[in-house]
mmCIF file of C-alpha atoms and ligand atoms in Angstrom:
data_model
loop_
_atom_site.group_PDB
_atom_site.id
_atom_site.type_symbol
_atom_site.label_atom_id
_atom_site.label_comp_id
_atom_site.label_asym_id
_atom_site.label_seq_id
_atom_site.Cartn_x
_atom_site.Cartn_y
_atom_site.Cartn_z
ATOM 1 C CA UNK A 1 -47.969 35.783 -12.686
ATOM 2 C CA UNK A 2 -45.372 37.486 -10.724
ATOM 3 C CA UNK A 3 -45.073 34.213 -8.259
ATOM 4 C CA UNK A 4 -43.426 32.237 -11.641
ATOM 5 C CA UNK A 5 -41.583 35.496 -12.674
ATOM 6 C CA UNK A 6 -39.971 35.579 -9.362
ATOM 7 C CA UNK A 7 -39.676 31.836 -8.898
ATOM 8 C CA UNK A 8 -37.959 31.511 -12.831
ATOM 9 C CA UNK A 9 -35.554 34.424 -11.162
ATOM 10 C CA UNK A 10 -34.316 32.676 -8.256
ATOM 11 C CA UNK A 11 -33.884 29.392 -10.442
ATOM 12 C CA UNK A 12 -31.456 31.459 -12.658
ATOM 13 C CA UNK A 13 -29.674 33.487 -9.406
ATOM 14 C CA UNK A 14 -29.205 29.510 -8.336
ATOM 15 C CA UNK A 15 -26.834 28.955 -11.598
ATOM 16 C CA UNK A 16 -24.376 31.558 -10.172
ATOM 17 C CA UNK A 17 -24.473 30.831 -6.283
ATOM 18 C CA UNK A 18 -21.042 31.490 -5.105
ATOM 19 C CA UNK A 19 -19.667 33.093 -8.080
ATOM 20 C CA UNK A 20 -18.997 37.017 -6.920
ATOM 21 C CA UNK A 21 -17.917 38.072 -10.333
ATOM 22 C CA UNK A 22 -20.538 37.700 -11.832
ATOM 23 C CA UNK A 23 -23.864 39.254 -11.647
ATOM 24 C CA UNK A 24 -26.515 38.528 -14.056
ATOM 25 C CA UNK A 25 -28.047 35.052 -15.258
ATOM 26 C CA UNK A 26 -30.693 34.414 -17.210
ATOM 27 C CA UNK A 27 -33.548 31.757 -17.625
ATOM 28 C CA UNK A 28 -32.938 30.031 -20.069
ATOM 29 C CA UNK A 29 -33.645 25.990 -21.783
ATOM 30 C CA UNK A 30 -30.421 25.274 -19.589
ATOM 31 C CA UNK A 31 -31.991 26.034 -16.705
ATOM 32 C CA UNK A 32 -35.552 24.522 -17.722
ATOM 33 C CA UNK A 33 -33.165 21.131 -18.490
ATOM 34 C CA UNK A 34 -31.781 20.953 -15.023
ATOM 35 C CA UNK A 35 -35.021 22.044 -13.330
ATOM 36 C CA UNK A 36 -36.530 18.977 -15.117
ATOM 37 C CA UNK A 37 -33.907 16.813 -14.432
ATOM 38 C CA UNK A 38 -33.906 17.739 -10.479
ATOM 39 C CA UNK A 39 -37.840 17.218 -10.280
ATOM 40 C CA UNK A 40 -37.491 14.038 -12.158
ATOM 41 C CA UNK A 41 -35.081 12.645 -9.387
ATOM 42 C CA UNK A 42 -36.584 13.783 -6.368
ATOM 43 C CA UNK A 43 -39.813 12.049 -8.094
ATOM 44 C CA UNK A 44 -37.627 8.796 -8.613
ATOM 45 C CA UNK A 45 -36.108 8.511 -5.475
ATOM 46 C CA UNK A 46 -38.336 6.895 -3.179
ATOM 47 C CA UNK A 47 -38.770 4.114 -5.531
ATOM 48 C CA UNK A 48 -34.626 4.205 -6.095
ATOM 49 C CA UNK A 49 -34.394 3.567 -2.414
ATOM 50 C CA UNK A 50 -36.782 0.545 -2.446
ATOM 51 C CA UNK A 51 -35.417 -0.794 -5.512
ATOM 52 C CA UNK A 52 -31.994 -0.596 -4.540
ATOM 53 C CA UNK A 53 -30.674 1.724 -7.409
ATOM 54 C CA UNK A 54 -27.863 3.128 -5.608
ATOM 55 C CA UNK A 55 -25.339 1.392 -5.550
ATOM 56 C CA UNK A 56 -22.190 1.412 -2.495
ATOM 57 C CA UNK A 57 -19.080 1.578 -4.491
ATOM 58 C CA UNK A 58 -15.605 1.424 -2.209
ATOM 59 C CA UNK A 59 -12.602 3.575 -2.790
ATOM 60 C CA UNK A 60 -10.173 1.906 -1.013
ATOM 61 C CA UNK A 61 -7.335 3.857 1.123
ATOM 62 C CA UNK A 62 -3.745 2.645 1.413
ATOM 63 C CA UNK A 63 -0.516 2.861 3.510
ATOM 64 C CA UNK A 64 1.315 4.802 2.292
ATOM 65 C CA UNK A 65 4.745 2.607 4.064
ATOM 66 C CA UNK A 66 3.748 -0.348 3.239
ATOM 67 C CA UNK A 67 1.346 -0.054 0.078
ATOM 68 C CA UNK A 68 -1.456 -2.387 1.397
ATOM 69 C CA UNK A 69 -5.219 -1.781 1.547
ATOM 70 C CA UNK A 70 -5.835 -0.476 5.312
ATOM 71 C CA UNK A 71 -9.319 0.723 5.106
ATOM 72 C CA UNK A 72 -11.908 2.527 2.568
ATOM 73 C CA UNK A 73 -14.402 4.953 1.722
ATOM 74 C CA UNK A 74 -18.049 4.400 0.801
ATOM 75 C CA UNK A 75 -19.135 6.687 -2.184
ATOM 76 C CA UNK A 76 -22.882 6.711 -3.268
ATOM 77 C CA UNK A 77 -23.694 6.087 -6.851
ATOM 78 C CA UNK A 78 -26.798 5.734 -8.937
ATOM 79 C CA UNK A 79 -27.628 3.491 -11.598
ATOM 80 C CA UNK A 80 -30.269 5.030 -13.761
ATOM 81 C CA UNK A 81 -33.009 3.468 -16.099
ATOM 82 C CA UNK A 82 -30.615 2.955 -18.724
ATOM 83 C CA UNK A 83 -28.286 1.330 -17.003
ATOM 84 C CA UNK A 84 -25.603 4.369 -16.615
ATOM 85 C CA UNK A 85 -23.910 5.718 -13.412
ATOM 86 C CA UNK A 86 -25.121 8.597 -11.666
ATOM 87 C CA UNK A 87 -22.130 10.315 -10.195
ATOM 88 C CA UNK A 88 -22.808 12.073 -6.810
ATOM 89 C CA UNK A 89 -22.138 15.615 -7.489
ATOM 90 C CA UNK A 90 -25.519 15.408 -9.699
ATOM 91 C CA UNK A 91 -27.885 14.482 -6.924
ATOM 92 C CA UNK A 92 -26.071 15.125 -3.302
ATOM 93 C CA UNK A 93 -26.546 18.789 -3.523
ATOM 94 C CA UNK A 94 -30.038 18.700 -4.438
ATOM 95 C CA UNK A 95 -31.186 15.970 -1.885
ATOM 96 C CA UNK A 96 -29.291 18.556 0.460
ATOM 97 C CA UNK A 97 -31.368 20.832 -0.338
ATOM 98 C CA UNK A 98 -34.710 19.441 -0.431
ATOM 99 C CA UNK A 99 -34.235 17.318 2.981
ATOM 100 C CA UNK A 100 -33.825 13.830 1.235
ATOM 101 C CA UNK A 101 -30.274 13.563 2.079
ATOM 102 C CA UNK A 102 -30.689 11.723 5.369
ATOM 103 C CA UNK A 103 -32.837 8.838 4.042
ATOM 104 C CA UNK A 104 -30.041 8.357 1.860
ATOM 105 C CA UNK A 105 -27.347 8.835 4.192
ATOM 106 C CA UNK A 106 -29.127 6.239 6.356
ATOM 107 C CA UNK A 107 -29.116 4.159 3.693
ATOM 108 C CA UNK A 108 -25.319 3.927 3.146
ATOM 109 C CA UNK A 109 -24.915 3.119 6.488
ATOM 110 C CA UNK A 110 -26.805 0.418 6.898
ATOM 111 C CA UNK A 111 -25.633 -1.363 3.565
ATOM 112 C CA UNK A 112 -21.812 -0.767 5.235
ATOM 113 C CA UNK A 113 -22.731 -2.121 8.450
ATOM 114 C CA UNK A 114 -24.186 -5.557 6.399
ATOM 115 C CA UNK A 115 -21.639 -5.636 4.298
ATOM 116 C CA UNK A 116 -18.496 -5.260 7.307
ATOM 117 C CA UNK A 117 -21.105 -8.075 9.390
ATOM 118 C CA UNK A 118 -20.889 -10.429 6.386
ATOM 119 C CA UNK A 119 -17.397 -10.317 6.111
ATOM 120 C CA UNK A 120 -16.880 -10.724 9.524
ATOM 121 C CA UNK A 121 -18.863 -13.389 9.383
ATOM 122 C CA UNK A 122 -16.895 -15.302 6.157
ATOM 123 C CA UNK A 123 -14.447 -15.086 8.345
ATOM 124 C CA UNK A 124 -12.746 -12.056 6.131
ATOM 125 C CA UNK A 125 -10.587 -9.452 7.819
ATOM 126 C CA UNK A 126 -12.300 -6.531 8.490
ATOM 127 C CA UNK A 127 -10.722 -2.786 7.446
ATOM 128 C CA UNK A 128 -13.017 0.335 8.584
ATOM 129 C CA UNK A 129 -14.944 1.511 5.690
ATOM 130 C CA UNK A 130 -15.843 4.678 6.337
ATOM 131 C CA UNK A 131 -19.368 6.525 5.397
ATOM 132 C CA UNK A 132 -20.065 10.519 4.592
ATOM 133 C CA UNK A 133 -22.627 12.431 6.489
ATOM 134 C CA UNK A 134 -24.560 15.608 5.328
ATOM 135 C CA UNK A 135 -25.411 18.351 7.840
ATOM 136 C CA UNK A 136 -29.254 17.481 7.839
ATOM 137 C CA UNK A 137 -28.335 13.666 8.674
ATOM 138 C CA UNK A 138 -26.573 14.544 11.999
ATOM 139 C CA UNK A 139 -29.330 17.316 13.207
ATOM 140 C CA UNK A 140 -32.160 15.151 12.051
ATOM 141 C CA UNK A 141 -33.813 13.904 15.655
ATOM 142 C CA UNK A 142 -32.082 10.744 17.470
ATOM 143 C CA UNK A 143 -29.617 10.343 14.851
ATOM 144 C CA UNK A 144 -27.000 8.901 17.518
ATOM 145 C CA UNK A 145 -29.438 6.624 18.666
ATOM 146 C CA UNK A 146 -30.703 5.402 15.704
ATOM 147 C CA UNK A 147 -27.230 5.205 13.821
ATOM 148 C CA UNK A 148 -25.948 3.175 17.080
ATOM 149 C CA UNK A 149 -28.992 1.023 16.900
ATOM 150 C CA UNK A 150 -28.569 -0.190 13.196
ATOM 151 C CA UNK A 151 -24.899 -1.221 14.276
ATOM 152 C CA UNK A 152 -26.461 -2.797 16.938
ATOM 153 C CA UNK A 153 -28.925 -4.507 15.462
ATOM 154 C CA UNK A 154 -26.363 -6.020 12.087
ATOM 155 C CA UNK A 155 -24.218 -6.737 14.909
ATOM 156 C CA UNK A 156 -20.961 -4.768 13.940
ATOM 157 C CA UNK A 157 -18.838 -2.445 16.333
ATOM 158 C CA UNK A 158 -19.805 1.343 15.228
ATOM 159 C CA UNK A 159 -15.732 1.563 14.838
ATOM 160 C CA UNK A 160 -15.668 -0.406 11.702
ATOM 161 C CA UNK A 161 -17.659 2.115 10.312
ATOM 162 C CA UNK A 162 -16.015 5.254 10.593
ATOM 163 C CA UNK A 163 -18.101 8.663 9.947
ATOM 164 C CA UNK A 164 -16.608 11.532 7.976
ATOM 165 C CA UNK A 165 -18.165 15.133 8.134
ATOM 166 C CA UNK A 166 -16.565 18.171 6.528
ATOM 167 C CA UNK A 167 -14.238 20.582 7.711
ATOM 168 C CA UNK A 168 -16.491 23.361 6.945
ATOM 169 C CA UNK A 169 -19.692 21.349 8.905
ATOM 170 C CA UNK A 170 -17.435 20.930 11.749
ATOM 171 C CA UNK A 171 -16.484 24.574 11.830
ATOM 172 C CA UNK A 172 -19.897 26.366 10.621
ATOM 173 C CA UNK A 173 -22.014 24.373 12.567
ATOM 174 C CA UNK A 174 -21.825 24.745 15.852
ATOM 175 C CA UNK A 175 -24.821 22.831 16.144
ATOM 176 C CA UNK A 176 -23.154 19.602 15.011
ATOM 177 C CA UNK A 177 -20.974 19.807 17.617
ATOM 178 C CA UNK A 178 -22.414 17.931 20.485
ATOM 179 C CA UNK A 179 -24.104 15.150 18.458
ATOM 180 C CA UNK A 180 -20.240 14.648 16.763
ATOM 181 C CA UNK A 181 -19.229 14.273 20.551
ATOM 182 C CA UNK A 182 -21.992 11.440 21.103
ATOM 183 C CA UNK A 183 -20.945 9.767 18.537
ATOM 184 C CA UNK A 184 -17.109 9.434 19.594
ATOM 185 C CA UNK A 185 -18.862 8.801 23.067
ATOM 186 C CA UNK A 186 -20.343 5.712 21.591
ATOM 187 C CA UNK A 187 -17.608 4.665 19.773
ATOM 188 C CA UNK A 188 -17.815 5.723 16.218
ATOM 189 C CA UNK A 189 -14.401 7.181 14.611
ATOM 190 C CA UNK A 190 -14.886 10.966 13.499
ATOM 191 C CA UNK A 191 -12.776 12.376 10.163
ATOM 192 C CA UNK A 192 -12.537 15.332 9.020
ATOM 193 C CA UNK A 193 -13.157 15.394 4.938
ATOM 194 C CA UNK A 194 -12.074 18.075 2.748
ATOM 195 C CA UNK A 195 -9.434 19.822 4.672
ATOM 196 C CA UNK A 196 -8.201 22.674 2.935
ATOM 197 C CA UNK A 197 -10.960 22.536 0.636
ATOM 198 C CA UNK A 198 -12.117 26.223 1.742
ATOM 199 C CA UNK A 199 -11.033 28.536 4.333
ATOM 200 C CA UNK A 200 -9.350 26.390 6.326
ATOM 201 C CA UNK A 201 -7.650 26.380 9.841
ATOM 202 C CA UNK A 202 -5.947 24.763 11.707
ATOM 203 C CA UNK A 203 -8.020 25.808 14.884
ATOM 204 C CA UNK A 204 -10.586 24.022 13.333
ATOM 205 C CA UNK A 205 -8.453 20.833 14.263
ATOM 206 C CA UNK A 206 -9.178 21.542 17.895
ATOM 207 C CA UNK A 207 -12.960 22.002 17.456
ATOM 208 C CA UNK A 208 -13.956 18.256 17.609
ATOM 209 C CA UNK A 209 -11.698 15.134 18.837
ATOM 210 C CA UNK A 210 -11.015 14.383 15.056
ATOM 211 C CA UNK A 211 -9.336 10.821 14.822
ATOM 212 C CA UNK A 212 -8.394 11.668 11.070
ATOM 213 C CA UNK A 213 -8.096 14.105 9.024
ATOM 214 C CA UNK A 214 -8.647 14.010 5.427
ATOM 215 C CA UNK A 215 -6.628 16.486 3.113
ATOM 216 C CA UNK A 216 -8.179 17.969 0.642
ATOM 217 C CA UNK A 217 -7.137 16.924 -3.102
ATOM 218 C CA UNK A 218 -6.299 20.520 -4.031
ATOM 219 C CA UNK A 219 -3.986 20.728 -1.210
ATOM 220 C CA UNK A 220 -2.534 18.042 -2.603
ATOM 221 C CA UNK A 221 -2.376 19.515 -5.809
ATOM 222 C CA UNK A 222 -0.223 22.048 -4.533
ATOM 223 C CA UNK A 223 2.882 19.412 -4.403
ATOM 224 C CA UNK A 224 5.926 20.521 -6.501
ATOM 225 C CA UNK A 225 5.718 23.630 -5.566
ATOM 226 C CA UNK A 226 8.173 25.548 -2.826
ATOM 227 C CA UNK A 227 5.190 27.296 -0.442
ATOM 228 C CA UNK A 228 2.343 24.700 -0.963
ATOM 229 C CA UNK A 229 5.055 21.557 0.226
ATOM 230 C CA UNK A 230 5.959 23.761 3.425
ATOM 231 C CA UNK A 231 2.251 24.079 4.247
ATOM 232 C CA UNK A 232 1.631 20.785 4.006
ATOM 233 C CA UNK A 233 4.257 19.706 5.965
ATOM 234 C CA UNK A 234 3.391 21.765 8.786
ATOM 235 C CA UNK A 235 -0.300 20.332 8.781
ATOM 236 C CA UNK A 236 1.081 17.372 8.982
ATOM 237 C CA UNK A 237 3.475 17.579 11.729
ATOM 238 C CA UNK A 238 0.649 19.863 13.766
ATOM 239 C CA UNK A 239 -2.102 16.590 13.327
ATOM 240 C CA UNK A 240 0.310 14.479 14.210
ATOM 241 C CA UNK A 241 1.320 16.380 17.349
ATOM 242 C CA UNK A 242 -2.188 16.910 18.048
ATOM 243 C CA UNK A 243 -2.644 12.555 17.880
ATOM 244 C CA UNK A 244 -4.427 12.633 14.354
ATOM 245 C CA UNK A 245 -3.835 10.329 11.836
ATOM 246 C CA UNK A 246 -3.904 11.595 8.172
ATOM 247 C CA UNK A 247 -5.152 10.435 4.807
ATOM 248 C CA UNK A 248 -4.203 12.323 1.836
ATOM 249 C CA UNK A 249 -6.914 12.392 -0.715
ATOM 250 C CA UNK A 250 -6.337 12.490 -4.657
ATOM 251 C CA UNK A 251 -3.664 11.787 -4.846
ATOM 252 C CA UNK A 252 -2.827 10.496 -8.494
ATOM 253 C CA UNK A 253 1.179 11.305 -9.181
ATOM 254 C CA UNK A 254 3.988 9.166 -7.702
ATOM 255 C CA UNK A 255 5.489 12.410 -7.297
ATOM 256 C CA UNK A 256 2.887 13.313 -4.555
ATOM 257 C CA UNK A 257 3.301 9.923 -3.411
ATOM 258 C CA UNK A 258 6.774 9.906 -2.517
ATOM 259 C CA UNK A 259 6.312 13.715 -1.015
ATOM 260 C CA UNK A 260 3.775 12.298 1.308
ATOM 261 C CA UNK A 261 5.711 9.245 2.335
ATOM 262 C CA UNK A 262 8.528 12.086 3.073
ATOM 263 C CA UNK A 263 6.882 13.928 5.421
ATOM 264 C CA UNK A 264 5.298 11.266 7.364
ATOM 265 C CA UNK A 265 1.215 10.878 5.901
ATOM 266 C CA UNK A 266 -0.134 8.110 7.434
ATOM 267 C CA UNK A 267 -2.613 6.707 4.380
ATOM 268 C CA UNK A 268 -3.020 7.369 0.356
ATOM 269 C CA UNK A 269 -6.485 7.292 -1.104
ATOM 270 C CA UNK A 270 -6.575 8.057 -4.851
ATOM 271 C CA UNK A 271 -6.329 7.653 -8.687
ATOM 272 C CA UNK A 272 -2.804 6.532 -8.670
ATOM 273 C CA UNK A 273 -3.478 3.546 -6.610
ATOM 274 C CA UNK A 274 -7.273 3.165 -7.611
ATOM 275 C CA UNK A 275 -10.852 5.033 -7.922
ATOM 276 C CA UNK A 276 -13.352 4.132 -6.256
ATOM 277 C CA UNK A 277 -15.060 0.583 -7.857
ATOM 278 C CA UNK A 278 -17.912 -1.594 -7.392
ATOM 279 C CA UNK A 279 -18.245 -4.179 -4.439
ATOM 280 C CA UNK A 280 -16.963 -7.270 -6.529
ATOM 281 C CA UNK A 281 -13.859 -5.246 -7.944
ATOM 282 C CA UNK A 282 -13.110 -3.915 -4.395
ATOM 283 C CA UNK A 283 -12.925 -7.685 -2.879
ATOM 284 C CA UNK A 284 -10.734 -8.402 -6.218
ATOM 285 C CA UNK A 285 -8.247 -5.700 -4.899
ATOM 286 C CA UNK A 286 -8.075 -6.765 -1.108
ATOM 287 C CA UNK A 287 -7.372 -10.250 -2.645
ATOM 288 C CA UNK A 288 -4.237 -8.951 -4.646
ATOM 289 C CA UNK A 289 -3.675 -7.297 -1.434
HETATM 290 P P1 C2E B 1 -15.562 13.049 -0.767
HETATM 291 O O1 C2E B 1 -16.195 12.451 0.427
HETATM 292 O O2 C2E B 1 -14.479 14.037 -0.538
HETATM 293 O O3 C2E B 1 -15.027 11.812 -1.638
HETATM 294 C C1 C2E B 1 -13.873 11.831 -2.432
HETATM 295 C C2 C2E B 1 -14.179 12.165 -3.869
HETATM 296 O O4 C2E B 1 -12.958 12.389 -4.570
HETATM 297 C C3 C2E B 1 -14.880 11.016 -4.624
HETATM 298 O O5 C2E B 1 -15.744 11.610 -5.591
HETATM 299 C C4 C2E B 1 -13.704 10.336 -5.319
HETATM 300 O O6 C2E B 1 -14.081 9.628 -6.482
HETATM 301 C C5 C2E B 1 -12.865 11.531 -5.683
HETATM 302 N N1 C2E B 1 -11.453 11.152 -5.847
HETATM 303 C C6 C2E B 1 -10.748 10.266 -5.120
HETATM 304 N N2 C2E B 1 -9.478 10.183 -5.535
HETATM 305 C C7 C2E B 1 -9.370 11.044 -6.582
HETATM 306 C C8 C2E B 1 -8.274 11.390 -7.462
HETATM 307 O O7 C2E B 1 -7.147 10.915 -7.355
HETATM 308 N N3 C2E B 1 -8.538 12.325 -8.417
HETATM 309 C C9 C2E B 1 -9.779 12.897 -8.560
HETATM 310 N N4 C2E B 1 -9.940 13.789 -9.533
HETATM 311 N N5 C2E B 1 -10.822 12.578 -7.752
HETATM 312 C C10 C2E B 1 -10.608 11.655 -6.779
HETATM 313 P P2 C2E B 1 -17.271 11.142 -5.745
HETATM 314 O O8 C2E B 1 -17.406 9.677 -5.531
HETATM 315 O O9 C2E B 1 -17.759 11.725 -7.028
HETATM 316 O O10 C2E B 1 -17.986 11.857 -4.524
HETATM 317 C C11 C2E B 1 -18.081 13.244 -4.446
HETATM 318 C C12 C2E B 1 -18.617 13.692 -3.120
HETATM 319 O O11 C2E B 1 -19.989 13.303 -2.950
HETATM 320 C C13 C2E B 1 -17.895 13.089 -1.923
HETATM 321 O O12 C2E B 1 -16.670 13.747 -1.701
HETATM 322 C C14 C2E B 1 -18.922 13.325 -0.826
HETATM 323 O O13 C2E B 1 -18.830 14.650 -0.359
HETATM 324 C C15 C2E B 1 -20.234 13.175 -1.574
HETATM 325 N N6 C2E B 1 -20.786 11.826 -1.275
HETATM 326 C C16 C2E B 1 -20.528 10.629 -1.865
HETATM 327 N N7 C2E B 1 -21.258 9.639 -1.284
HETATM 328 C C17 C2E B 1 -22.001 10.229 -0.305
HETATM 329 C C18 C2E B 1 -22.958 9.741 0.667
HETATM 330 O O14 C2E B 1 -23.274 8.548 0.778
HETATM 331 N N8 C2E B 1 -23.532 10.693 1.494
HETATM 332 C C19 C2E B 1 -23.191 12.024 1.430
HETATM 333 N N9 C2E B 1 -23.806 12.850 2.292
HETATM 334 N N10 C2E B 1 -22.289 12.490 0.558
HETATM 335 C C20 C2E B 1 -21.704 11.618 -0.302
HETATM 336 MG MG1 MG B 2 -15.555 11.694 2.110
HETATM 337 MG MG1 MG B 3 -13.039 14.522 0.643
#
């Protein structure tokens, strides 16, 4: 029937989103694979959720002058049937597309917000840990209110859990912008992920009241050489001016270390000092710490 022909066509075009050189895909058993692997997921997840399956895992985030844990990142993994880690660049995109994302974005949250209350309540010192946020999650209905309720309600300050969006959300969607602004209004900490991931610019910096900004690892990448060092410095010195604080993401060299301690970046997060690891191997490195 021409509904499957056409339906088989648009699951090929979907294999070369985004790449302009290239023009033709076909359906073929890789596509049929991934189709059956996306279906089985989106069939799974409800009972993931209830199960627990995903698991928090904490990257933490360092200073960069004095080398000691100063806050972290909460990255989404899932542990499959056989006991293997999903990474999230298998499912994010597809629960983004299907309109899942902000049951699991919600989820996140709420397992940060316990686990900040029960470390304030062991008496622990608390560091933000911040959380990611998909587009659909911050334009699905009350999502202010209900964020600022489950704070609320596990009893943390929404400041301990900071929210990071994406440059390009900040900058695409205008709709985002006044529910960002309620949540610096009720206290949440806003940071811009990815920067210099795409098309950036630094305009974009004024969009939002930013607290941090996140740059992108293949900005960072561009350390050693002459004109990629000079635009990072400037981006630097213009957040700075403009009362940011910055966090340099990937970073994995000491080389790109020492560069970033030069010019005045506020925080590391990256391979050199550690990936991102499970809850009990997280508290192991604030111990060291
Ligand atoms: P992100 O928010 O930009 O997170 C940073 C990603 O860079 C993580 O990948 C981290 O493992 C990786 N990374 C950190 N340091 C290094 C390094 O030195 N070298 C290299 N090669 N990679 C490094 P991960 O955990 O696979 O997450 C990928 C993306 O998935 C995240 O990018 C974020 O956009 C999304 N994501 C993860 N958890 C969630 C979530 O709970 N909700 C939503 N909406 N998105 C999430
Ligand atoms: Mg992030
Ligand atoms: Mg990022």
């Amino acid at each position: 029937p021409a509904s499957v022909l056409l339906n088989r066509a648009v699951s090929a075009m979907e294999t070369i989103r985004r790449q302009y050189g290239v023009s033709v895909a076909y359906y073929d058993a890789k596509v049929v694979e991934k189709q059956e692997r996306d279906d089985a997921m989106e069939s799974a997840f409800e009972s993931a959720i209830e199960k627990e399956d995903f698991e928090v895992w904490y990257q933490p985030k360092y200073s960069a002058k004095t080398k000691k844990i100063i806050g972290a990142e909460a990255l989404i993994r899932w542990r499959g049937k056989d006991g293997k880690l999903i990474p999230p660049g298998e499912f994010i995109p597809l629960f983004e597309k299907d309109g899942l994302i902000p049951v699991l974005d919600e989820y996140v949250f709420k397992k940060v917000c316990c686990y900040q209350k029960k470390r304030q309540s062991d008496g622990d010192e608390i560091i933000p840990i911040s959380v990611n946020l998909s587009r659909a999650s911050i334009l699905r209905k009350d999502f202010v209110k209900n964020y600022i309720g489950i704070a609320g309600r596990v009893g943390i300050e929404p400041s301990v859990v900071p929210i990071e969006i994406t440059e390009s959300m900040a900058v695409k969607s205008i709709s985002v912008t006044p529910f960002a602004e309620d949540l610096i209004r009720e206290g949440f900490s806003l940071h811009m992920d990815d920067f210099g991931s795409g098309y950036s610019s630094l305009a974009s910096l004024q969009i939002l009241r930013f607290d941090v900004i996140k740059l992108d690892k293949s900005l960072i990448d561009f350390i050693g050489t002459p004109g990629g060092e000079s635009l990072i410095r400037h981006t630097v010195a213009f957040a700075k001016e403009s009362g940011m604080s910055i966090v340099a993401e990937g970073v994995e060299t000491e080389q790109q270390l020492k560069f970033l301690q030069s010019i005045g970046c506020d925080s590391i997060q990256g391979f050199y000092f550690s990936p991102p690891v499970s809850q009990g191997e997280f508290e192991q490195l604030l111990k060291k710490c």
